[in-house]
Amino acid sequence: MITVFTKDHCPQCKAVKTVLENTNTPYRERPINAGVMLLAQEKGFTSAPIVVDSAHALTFCGYNKPALQGMIEVNKQ
């Protein structure tokens, strides 16, 4: 399952969630907390949301449409 780590008042977070909802792709939303921030910084992620699909070892940050579309396709298989 896809997990979208979000923060308040984040247009990129809303855009990612909208695409997932419009494609009927299941996801769960979690807030970005200190632990998530630490891990994100270690991976070089600098923007929200942080989108993770641990089942397929896929992760990206921000509104990255090609990465999001790829993640959606992998989860529909």
PDB file of N, CA and C in Angstrom:
ATOM      1  N   MET A   1       0.841  -1.180   0.000  1.00  0.00           N
ATOM      2  CA  MET A   1       0.000   0.000   0.000  1.00  0.00           C
ATOM      3  C   MET A   1       0.885   1.242   0.000  1.00  0.00           C
ATOM      4  N   ILE A   2       0.378   2.271  -0.610  1.00  0.00           N
ATOM      5  CA  ILE A   2       1.074   3.551  -0.678  1.00  0.00           C
ATOM      6  C   ILE A   2       0.783   4.344   0.589  1.00  0.00           C
ATOM      7  N   THR A   3       1.812   4.957   1.135  1.00  0.00           N
ATOM      8  CA  THR A   3       1.667   5.865   2.273  1.00  0.00           C
ATOM      9  C   THR A   3       2.124   7.245   1.839  1.00  0.00           C
ATOM     10  N   VAL A   4       1.292   8.242   2.112  1.00  0.00           N
ATOM     11  CA  VAL A   4       1.615   9.624   1.771  1.00  0.00           C
ATOM     12  C   VAL A   4       1.816  10.381   3.080  1.00  0.00           C
ATOM     13  N   PHE A   5       3.051  10.777   3.335  1.00  0.00           N
ATOM     14  CA  PHE A   5       3.365  11.566   4.519  1.00  0.00           C
ATOM     15  C   PHE A   5       3.189  13.034   4.153  1.00  0.00           C
ATOM     16  N   THR A   6       2.303  13.712   4.877  1.00  0.00           N
ATOM     17  CA  THR A   6       1.909  15.068   4.515  1.00  0.00           C
ATOM     18  C   THR A   6       2.129  16.057   5.644  1.00  0.00           C
ATOM     19  N   LYS A   7       2.030  17.329   5.277  1.00  0.00           N
ATOM     20  CA  LYS A   7       2.015  18.397   6.272  1.00  0.00           C
ATOM     21  C   LYS A   7       0.839  19.314   5.956  1.00  0.00           C
ATOM     22  N   ASP A   8       0.448  20.112   6.913  1.00  0.00           N
ATOM     23  CA  ASP A   8      -0.692  21.019   6.745  1.00  0.00           C
ATOM     24  C   ASP A   8      -0.404  22.072   5.682  1.00  0.00           C
ATOM     25  N   HIS A   9      -1.456  22.477   4.985  1.00  0.00           N
ATOM     26  CA  HIS A   9      -1.393  23.580   4.020  1.00  0.00           C
ATOM     27  C   HIS A   9      -0.351  23.340   2.934  1.00  0.00           C
ATOM     28  N   CYS A  10      -0.340  22.131   2.387  1.00  0.00           N
ATOM     29  CA  CYS A  10       0.667  21.724   1.407  1.00  0.00           C
ATOM     30  C   CYS A  10      -0.028  21.422   0.071  1.00  0.00           C
ATOM     31  N   PRO A  11       0.110  22.313  -0.927  1.00  0.00           N
ATOM     32  CA  PRO A  11      -0.563  22.069  -2.196  1.00  0.00           C
ATOM     33  C   PRO A  11      -0.054  20.822  -2.933  1.00  0.00           C
ATOM     34  N   GLN A  12       1.231  20.505  -2.802  1.00  0.00           N
ATOM     35  CA  GLN A  12       1.762  19.304  -3.447  1.00  0.00           C
ATOM     36  C   GLN A  12       1.163  18.045  -2.815  1.00  0.00           C
ATOM     37  N   CYS A  13       0.976  18.082  -1.493  1.00  0.00           N
ATOM     38  CA  CYS A  13       0.356  16.949  -0.793  1.00  0.00           C
ATOM     39  C   CYS A  13      -1.063  16.733  -1.313  1.00  0.00           C
ATOM     40  N   LYS A  14      -1.803  17.819  -1.441  1.00  0.00           N
ATOM     41  CA  LYS A  14      -3.176  17.731  -1.930  1.00  0.00           C
ATOM     42  C   LYS A  14      -3.209  17.207  -3.360  1.00  0.00           C
ATOM     43  N   ALA A  15      -2.267  17.643  -4.196  1.00  0.00           N
ATOM     44  CA  ALA A  15      -2.223  17.192  -5.588  1.00  0.00           C
ATOM     45  C   ALA A  15      -1.974  15.684  -5.678  1.00  0.00           C
ATOM     46  N   VAL A  16      -1.043  15.174  -4.880  1.00  0.00           N
ATOM     47  CA  VAL A  16      -0.757  13.732  -4.882  1.00  0.00           C
ATOM     48  C   VAL A  16      -1.987  12.952  -4.432  1.00  0.00           C
ATOM     49  N   LYS A  17      -2.617  13.389  -3.356  1.00  0.00           N
ATOM     50  CA  LYS A  17      -3.804  12.688  -2.854  1.00  0.00           C
ATOM     51  C   LYS A  17      -4.944  12.718  -3.875  1.00  0.00           C
ATOM     52  N   THR A  18      -5.101  13.844  -4.581  1.00  0.00           N
ATOM     53  CA  THR A  18      -6.149  13.960  -5.592  1.00  0.00           C
ATOM     54  C   THR A  18      -5.925  12.961  -6.724  1.00  0.00           C
ATOM     55  N   VAL A  19      -4.683  12.842  -7.202  1.00  0.00           N
ATOM     56  CA  VAL A  19      -4.385  11.875  -8.266  1.00  0.00           C
ATOM     57  C   VAL A  19      -4.676  10.456  -7.786  1.00  0.00           C
ATOM     58  N   LEU A  20      -4.256  10.129  -6.581  1.00  0.00           N
ATOM     59  CA  LEU A  20      -4.508   8.785  -6.052  1.00  0.00           C
ATOM     60  C   LEU A  20      -6.011   8.511  -5.942  1.00  0.00           C
ATOM     61  N   GLU A  21      -6.760   9.487  -5.460  1.00  0.00           N
ATOM     62  CA  GLU A  21      -8.208   9.320  -5.327  1.00  0.00           C
ATOM     63  C   GLU A  21      -8.877   9.196  -6.697  1.00  0.00           C
ATOM     64  N   ASN A  22      -8.453  10.026  -7.656  1.00  0.00           N
ATOM     65  CA  ASN A  22      -9.066   9.999  -8.988  1.00  0.00           C
ATOM     66  C   ASN A  22      -8.767   8.714  -9.750  1.00  0.00           C
ATOM     67  N   THR A  23      -7.704   8.016  -9.373  1.00  0.00           N
ATOM     68  CA  THR A  23      -7.357   6.748 -10.027  1.00  0.00           C
ATOM     69  C   THR A  23      -7.773   5.545  -9.174  1.00  0.00           C
ATOM     70  N   ASN A  24      -8.526   5.824  -8.112  1.00  0.00           N
ATOM     71  CA  ASN A  24      -9.002   4.759  -7.209  1.00  0.00           C
ATOM     72  C   ASN A  24      -7.853   3.911  -6.675  1.00  0.00           C
ATOM     73  N   THR A  25      -6.750   4.570  -6.372  1.00  0.00           N
ATOM     74  CA  THR A  25      -5.587   3.881  -5.823  1.00  0.00           C
ATOM     75  C   THR A  25      -5.616   3.994  -4.309  1.00  0.00           C
ATOM     76  N   PRO A  26      -5.687   2.874  -3.595  1.00  0.00           N
ATOM     77  CA  PRO A  26      -5.717   2.942  -2.132  1.00  0.00           C
ATOM     78  C   PRO A  26      -4.413   3.522  -1.580  1.00  0.00           C
ATOM     79  N   TYR A  27      -4.551   4.329  -0.553  1.00  0.00           N
ATOM     80  CA  TYR A  27      -3.387   4.897   0.126  1.00  0.00           C
ATOM     81  C   TYR A  27      -3.779   5.234   1.551  1.00  0.00           C
ATOM     82  N   ARG A  28      -2.775   5.446   2.360  1.00  0.00           N
ATOM     83  CA  ARG A  28      -3.030   5.940   3.711  1.00  0.00           C
ATOM     84  C   ARG A  28      -2.221   7.220   3.883  1.00  0.00           C
ATOM     85  N   GLU A  29      -2.762   8.117   4.664  1.00  0.00           N
ATOM     86  CA  GLU A  29      -2.114   9.397   4.911  1.00  0.00           C
ATOM     87  C   GLU A  29      -1.594   9.439   6.340  1.00  0.00           C
ATOM     88  N   ARG A  30      -0.376   9.910   6.483  1.00  0.00           N
ATOM     89  CA  ARG A  30       0.245  10.060   7.799  1.00  0.00           C
ATOM     90  C   ARG A  30       0.893  11.439   7.863  1.00  0.00           C
ATOM     91  N   PRO A  31       0.909  12.037   9.037  1.00  0.00           N
ATOM     92  CA  PRO A  31       1.586  13.337   9.161  1.00  0.00           C
ATOM     93  C   PRO A  31       3.104  13.167   9.169  1.00  0.00           C
ATOM     94  N   ILE A  32       3.782  14.176   8.661  1.00  0.00           N
ATOM     95  CA  ILE A  32       5.240  14.182   8.745  1.00  0.00           C
ATOM     96  C   ILE A  32       5.595  14.587  10.169  1.00  0.00           C
ATOM     97  N   ASN A  33       6.266  13.680  10.880  1.00  0.00           N
ATOM     98  CA  ASN A  33       6.704  13.973  12.247  1.00  0.00           C
ATOM     99  C   ASN A  33       8.233  14.016  12.276  1.00  0.00           C
ATOM    100  N   ALA A  34       8.797  14.189  13.442  1.00  0.00           N
ATOM    101  CA  ALA A  34      10.253  14.324  13.565  1.00  0.00           C
ATOM    102  C   ALA A  34      10.994  13.092  13.045  1.00  0.00           C
ATOM    103  N   GLY A  35      10.479  11.914  13.317  1.00  0.00           N
ATOM    104  CA  GLY A  35      11.123  10.686  12.859  1.00  0.00           C
ATOM    105  C   GLY A  35      11.105  10.568  11.343  1.00  0.00           C
ATOM    106  N   VAL A  36       9.990  10.909  10.747  1.00  0.00           N
ATOM    107  CA  VAL A  36       9.879  10.876   9.291  1.00  0.00           C
ATOM    108  C   VAL A  36      10.814  11.915   8.674  1.00  0.00           C
ATOM    109  N   MET A  37      10.874  13.099   9.287  1.00  0.00           N
ATOM    110  CA  MET A  37      11.764  14.151   8.781  1.00  0.00           C
ATOM    111  C   MET A  37      13.220  13.701   8.798  1.00  0.00           C
ATOM    112  N   LEU A  38      13.629  13.043   9.859  1.00  0.00           N
ATOM    113  CA  LEU A  38      15.007  12.578   9.971  1.00  0.00           C
ATOM    114  C   LEU A  38      15.328  11.583   8.855  1.00  0.00           C
ATOM    115  N   LEU A  39      14.451  10.618   8.654  1.00  0.00           N
ATOM    116  CA  LEU A  39      14.660   9.639   7.581  1.00  0.00           C
ATOM    117  C   LEU A  39      14.647  10.306   6.205  1.00  0.00           C
ATOM    118  N   ALA A  40      13.760  11.257   6.021  1.00  0.00           N
ATOM    119  CA  ALA A  40      13.668  11.957   4.738  1.00  0.00           C
ATOM    120  C   ALA A  40      14.951  12.726   4.449  1.00  0.00           C
ATOM    121  N   GLN A  41      15.466  13.397   5.457  1.00  0.00           N
ATOM    122  CA  GLN A  41      16.697  14.162   5.280  1.00  0.00           C
ATOM    123  C   GLN A  41      17.869  13.242   4.963  1.00  0.00           C
ATOM    124  N   GLU A  42      17.899  12.062   5.570  1.00  0.00           N
ATOM    125  CA  GLU A  42      18.967  11.100   5.285  1.00  0.00           C
ATOM    126  C   GLU A  42      18.921  10.642   3.829  1.00  0.00           C
ATOM    127  N   LYS A  43      17.717  10.587   3.239  1.00  0.00           N
ATOM    128  CA  LYS A  43      17.566  10.184   1.843  1.00  0.00           C
ATOM    129  C   LYS A  43      17.706  11.366   0.887  1.00  0.00           C
ATOM    130  N   GLY A  44      17.870  12.572   1.449  1.00  0.00           N
ATOM    131  CA  GLY A  44      18.014  13.759   0.612  1.00  0.00           C
ATOM    132  C   GLY A  44      16.700  14.379   0.190  1.00  0.00           C
ATOM    133  N   PHE A  45      15.605  13.965   0.788  1.00  0.00           N
ATOM    134  CA  PHE A  45      14.303  14.533   0.452  1.00  0.00           C
ATOM    135  C   PHE A  45      14.155  15.888   1.126  1.00  0.00           C
ATOM    136  N   THR A  46      13.689  16.859   0.358  1.00  0.00           N
ATOM    137  CA  THR A  46      13.612  18.222   0.883  1.00  0.00           C
ATOM    138  C   THR A  46      12.226  18.832   0.786  1.00  0.00           C
ATOM    139  N   SER A  47      11.246  18.091   0.266  1.00  0.00           N
ATOM    140  CA  SER A  47       9.919  18.674   0.136  1.00  0.00           C
ATOM    141  C   SER A  47       8.848  17.637   0.453  1.00  0.00           C
ATOM    142  N   ALA A  48       7.669  18.152   0.760  1.00  0.00           N
ATOM    143  CA  ALA A  48       6.518  17.302   1.042  1.00  0.00           C
ATOM    144  C   ALA A  48       5.669  17.229  -0.220  1.00  0.00           C
ATOM    145  N   PRO A  49       4.901  16.167  -0.357  1.00  0.00           N
ATOM    146  CA  PRO A  49       4.802  15.023   0.528  1.00  0.00           C
ATOM    147  C   PRO A  49       5.948  14.041   0.295  1.00  0.00           C
ATOM    148  N   ILE A  50       6.046  13.096   1.195  1.00  0.00           N
ATOM    149  CA  ILE A  50       6.954  11.968   1.014  1.00  0.00           C
ATOM    150  C   ILE A  50       6.048  10.773   0.727  1.00  0.00           C
ATOM    151  N   VAL A  51       6.243  10.174  -0.432  1.00  0.00           N
ATOM    152  CA  VAL A  51       5.353   9.106  -0.887  1.00  0.00           C
ATOM    153  C   VAL A  51       6.140   7.803  -0.895  1.00  0.00           C
ATOM    154  N   VAL A  52       5.606   6.799  -0.185  1.00  0.00           N
ATOM    155  CA  VAL A  52       6.325   5.544   0.007  1.00  0.00           C
ATOM    156  C   VAL A  52       5.435   4.370  -0.386  1.00  0.00           C
ATOM    157  N   ASP A  53       6.003   3.467  -1.155  1.00  0.00           N
ATOM    158  CA  ASP A  53       5.360   2.182  -1.452  1.00  0.00           C
ATOM    159  C   ASP A  53       6.369   1.113  -1.043  1.00  0.00           C
ATOM    160  N   SER A  54       6.323   0.718   0.207  1.00  0.00           N
ATOM    161  CA  SER A  54       7.323  -0.208   0.736  1.00  0.00           C
ATOM    162  C   SER A  54       7.234  -1.589   0.095  1.00  0.00           C
ATOM    163  N   ALA A  55       6.061  -1.975  -0.399  1.00  0.00           N
ATOM    164  CA  ALA A  55       5.914  -3.286  -1.027  1.00  0.00           C
ATOM    165  C   ALA A  55       6.719  -3.382  -2.318  1.00  0.00           C
ATOM    166  N   HIS A  56       6.952  -2.256  -2.960  1.00  0.00           N
ATOM    167  CA  HIS A  56       7.677  -2.258  -4.228  1.00  0.00           C
ATOM    168  C   HIS A  56       8.978  -1.446  -4.141  1.00  0.00           C
ATOM    169  N   ALA A  57       9.393  -1.079  -2.934  1.00  0.00           N
ATOM    170  CA  ALA A  57      10.640  -0.340  -2.699  1.00  0.00           C
ATOM    171  C   ALA A  57      10.709   0.938  -3.530  1.00  0.00           C
ATOM    172  N   LEU A  58       9.612   1.686  -3.556  1.00  0.00           N
ATOM    173  CA  LEU A  58       9.551   2.943  -4.289  1.00  0.00           C
ATOM    174  C   LEU A  58       9.312   4.091  -3.329  1.00  0.00           C
ATOM    175  N   THR A  59      10.051   5.178  -3.498  1.00  0.00           N
ATOM    176  CA  THR A  59       9.895   6.350  -2.646  1.00  0.00           C
ATOM    177  C   THR A  59      10.259   7.594  -3.439  1.00  0.00           C
ATOM    178  N   PHE A  60       9.494   8.659  -3.248  1.00  0.00           N
ATOM    179  CA  PHE A  60       9.852   9.953  -3.823  1.00  0.00           C
ATOM    180  C   PHE A  60       9.245  11.053  -2.967  1.00  0.00           C
ATOM    181  N   CYS A  61       9.654  12.284  -3.244  1.00  0.00           N
ATOM    182  CA  CYS A  61       9.095  13.402  -2.501  1.00  0.00           C
ATOM    183  C   CYS A  61       8.570  14.445  -3.471  1.00  0.00           C
ATOM    184  N   GLY A  62       7.694  15.308  -2.969  1.00  0.00           N
ATOM    185  CA  GLY A  62       7.105  16.359  -3.784  1.00  0.00           C
ATOM    186  C   GLY A  62       6.056  15.804  -4.729  1.00  0.00           C
ATOM    187  N   TYR A  63       5.593  16.656  -5.626  1.00  0.00           N
ATOM    188  CA  TYR A  63       4.638  16.215  -6.645  1.00  0.00           C
ATOM    189  C   TYR A  63       5.436  15.851  -7.886  1.00  0.00           C
ATOM    190  N   ASN A  64       5.765  14.589  -7.987  1.00  0.00           N
ATOM    191  CA  ASN A  64       6.549  14.051  -9.099  1.00  0.00           C
ATOM    192  C   ASN A  64       5.603  13.183  -9.923  1.00  0.00           C
ATOM    193  N   LYS A  65       4.996  13.795 -10.941  1.00  0.00           N
ATOM    194  CA  LYS A  65       3.946  13.100 -11.692  1.00  0.00           C
ATOM    195  C   LYS A  65       4.419  11.790 -12.326  1.00  0.00           C
ATOM    196  N   PRO A  66       5.596  11.739 -12.993  1.00  0.00           N
ATOM    197  CA  PRO A  66       6.029  10.456 -13.568  1.00  0.00           C
ATOM    198  C   PRO A  66       6.229   9.366 -12.500  1.00  0.00           C
ATOM    199  N   ALA A  67       6.833   9.723 -11.366  1.00  0.00           N
ATOM    200  CA  ALA A  67       7.041   8.740 -10.298  1.00  0.00           C
ATOM    201  C   ALA A  67       5.708   8.285  -9.718  1.00  0.00           C
ATOM    202  N   LEU A  68       4.776   9.212  -9.558  1.00  0.00           N
ATOM    203  CA  LEU A  68       3.455   8.872  -9.032  1.00  0.00           C
ATOM    204  C   LEU A  68       2.710   7.950  -9.991  1.00  0.00           C
ATOM    205  N   GLN A  69       2.735   8.266 -11.277  1.00  0.00           N
ATOM    206  CA  GLN A  69       2.067   7.407 -12.260  1.00  0.00           C
ATOM    207  C   GLN A  69       2.667   6.006 -12.271  1.00  0.00           C
ATOM    208  N   GLY A  70       3.992   5.924 -12.166  1.00  0.00           N
ATOM    209  CA  GLY A  70       4.642   4.619 -12.106  1.00  0.00           C
ATOM    210  C   GLY A  70       4.221   3.832 -10.874  1.00  0.00           C
ATOM    211  N   MET A  71       4.113   4.527  -9.744  1.00  0.00           N
ATOM    212  CA  MET A  71       3.708   3.869  -8.506  1.00  0.00           C
ATOM    213  C   MET A  71       2.266   3.366  -8.626  1.00  0.00           C
ATOM    214  N   ILE A  72       1.408   4.166  -9.251  1.00  0.00           N
ATOM    215  CA  ILE A  72       0.012   3.762  -9.439  1.00  0.00           C
ATOM    216  C   ILE A  72      -0.053   2.515 -10.318  1.00  0.00           C
ATOM    217  N   GLU A  73       0.704   2.510 -11.407  1.00  0.00           N
ATOM    218  CA  GLU A  73       0.690   1.367 -12.328  1.00  0.00           C
ATOM    219  C   GLU A  73       1.165   0.084 -11.621  1.00  0.00           C
ATOM    220  N   VAL A  74       2.229   0.169 -10.846  1.00  0.00           N
ATOM    221  CA  VAL A  74       2.750  -0.996 -10.134  1.00  0.00           C
ATOM    222  C   VAL A  74       1.702  -1.530  -9.159  1.00  0.00           C
ATOM    223  N   ASN A  75       0.940  -0.644  -8.539  1.00  0.00           N
ATOM    224  CA  ASN A  75      -0.046  -1.079  -7.552  1.00  0.00           C
ATOM    225  C   ASN A  75      -1.321  -1.617  -8.182  1.00  0.00           C
ATOM    226  N   LYS A  76      -1.527  -1.413  -9.461  1.00  0.00           N
ATOM    227  CA  LYS A  76      -2.717  -1.946 -10.134  1.00  0.00           C
ATOM    228  C   LYS A  76      -2.475  -3.352 -10.662  1.00  0.00           C
ATOM    229  N   GLN A  77      -1.226  -3.794 -10.644  1.00  0.00           N
ATOM    230  CA  GLN A  77      -0.906  -5.129 -11.170  1.00  0.00           C
ATOM    231  C   GLN A  77      -1.232  -6.204 -10.163  1.00  0.00           C
TER     232      GLN A  77
END
